[in-house]
mmCIF file of C-alpha atoms in Angstrom:
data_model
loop_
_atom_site.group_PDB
_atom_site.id
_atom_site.type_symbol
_atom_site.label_atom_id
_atom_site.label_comp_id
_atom_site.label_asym_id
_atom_site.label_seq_id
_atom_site.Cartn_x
_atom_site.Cartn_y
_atom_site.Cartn_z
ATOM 1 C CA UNK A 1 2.951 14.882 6.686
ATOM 2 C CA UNK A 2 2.468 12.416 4.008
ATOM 3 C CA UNK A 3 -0.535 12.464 1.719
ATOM 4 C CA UNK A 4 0.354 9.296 -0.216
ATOM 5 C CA UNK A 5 3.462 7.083 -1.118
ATOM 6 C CA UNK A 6 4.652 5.892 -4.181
ATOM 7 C CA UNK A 7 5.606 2.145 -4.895
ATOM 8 C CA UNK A 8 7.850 1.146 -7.123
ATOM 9 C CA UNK A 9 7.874 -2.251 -8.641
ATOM 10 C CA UNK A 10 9.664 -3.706 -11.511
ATOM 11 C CA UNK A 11 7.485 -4.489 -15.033
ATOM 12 C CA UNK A 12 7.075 -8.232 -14.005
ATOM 13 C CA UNK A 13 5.559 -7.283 -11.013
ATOM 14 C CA UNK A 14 2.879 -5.357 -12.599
ATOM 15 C CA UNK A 15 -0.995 -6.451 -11.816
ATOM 16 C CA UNK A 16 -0.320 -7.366 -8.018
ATOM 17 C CA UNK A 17 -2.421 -5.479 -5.263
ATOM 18 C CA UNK A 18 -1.933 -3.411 -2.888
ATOM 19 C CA UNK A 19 -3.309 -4.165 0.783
ATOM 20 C CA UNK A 20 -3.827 -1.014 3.372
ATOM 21 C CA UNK A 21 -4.534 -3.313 6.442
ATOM 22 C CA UNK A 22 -5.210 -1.679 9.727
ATOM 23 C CA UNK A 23 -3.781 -3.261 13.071
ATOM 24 C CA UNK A 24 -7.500 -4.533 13.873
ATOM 25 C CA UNK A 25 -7.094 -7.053 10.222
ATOM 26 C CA UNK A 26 -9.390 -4.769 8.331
ATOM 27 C CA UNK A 27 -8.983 -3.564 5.209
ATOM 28 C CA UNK A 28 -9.335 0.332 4.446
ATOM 29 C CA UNK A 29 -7.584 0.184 0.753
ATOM 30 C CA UNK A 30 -6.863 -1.894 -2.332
ATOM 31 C CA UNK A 31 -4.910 -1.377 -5.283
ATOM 32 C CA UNK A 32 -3.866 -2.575 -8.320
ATOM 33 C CA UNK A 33 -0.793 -2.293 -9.538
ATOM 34 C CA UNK A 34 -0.499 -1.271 -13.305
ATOM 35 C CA UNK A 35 2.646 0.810 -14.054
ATOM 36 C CA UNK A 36 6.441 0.611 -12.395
ATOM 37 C CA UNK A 37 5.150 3.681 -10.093
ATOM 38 C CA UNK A 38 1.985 3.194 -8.108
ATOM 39 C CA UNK A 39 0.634 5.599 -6.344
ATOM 40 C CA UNK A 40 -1.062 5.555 -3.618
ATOM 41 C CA UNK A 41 -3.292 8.117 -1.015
ATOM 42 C CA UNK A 42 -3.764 8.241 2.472
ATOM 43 C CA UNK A 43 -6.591 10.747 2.294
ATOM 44 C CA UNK A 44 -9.291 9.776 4.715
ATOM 45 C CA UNK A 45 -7.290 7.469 6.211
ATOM 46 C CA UNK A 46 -7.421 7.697 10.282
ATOM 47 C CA UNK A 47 -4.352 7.896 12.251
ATOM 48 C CA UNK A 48 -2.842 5.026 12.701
ATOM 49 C CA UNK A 49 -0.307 2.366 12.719
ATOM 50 C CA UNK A 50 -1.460 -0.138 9.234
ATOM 51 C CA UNK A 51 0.181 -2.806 7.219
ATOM 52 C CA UNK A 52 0.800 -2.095 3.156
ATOM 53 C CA UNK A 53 0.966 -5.914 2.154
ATOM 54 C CA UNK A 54 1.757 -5.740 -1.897
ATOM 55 C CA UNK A 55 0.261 -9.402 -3.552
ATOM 56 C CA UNK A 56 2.183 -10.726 -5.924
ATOM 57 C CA UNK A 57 1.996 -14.341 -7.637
ATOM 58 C CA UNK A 58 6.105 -14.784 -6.829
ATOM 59 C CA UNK A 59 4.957 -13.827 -2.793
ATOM 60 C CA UNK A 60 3.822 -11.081 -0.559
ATOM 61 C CA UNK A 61 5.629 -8.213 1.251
ATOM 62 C CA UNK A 62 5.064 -6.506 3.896
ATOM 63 C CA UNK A 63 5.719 -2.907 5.385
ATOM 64 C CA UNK A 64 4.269 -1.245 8.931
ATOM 65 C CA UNK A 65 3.683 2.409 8.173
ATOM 66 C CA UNK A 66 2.127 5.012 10.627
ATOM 67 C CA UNK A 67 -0.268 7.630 9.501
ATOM 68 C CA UNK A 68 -0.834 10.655 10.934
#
């Protein structure tokens, strides 16, 4: 099982945020983004199917991920 991902983003993208969204809209996590590789942890996170939304001033995207 996954403990965290990493997201990669190139250095124009950096100072965006990171969304965790869970099916119900909520939001369990932010982040900000401040180097190429971001890390992020799924540690306390309930099982579940969420939405990692990254923000960007260019757009938004979007990725379903399931946690177990």
């Amino acid at each position: 099982t996954l403990n965290n991902a990493n997201i990669n983003v190139t250095p124009d993208l950096i100072g965006g945020n990171i969304l965790m969204v869970a099916m119900n809209g909520a939001i369990v996590s932010t982040k900000k983004i401040t180097d190429v590789n971001t890390e992020i942890t799924f540690e306390g996170i309930e099982t579940g199917i969420y939405t990692l939304t990254a923000q960007f001033e260019s757009g938004n995207v979007s990725k379903r991920v399931y946690i177990k």
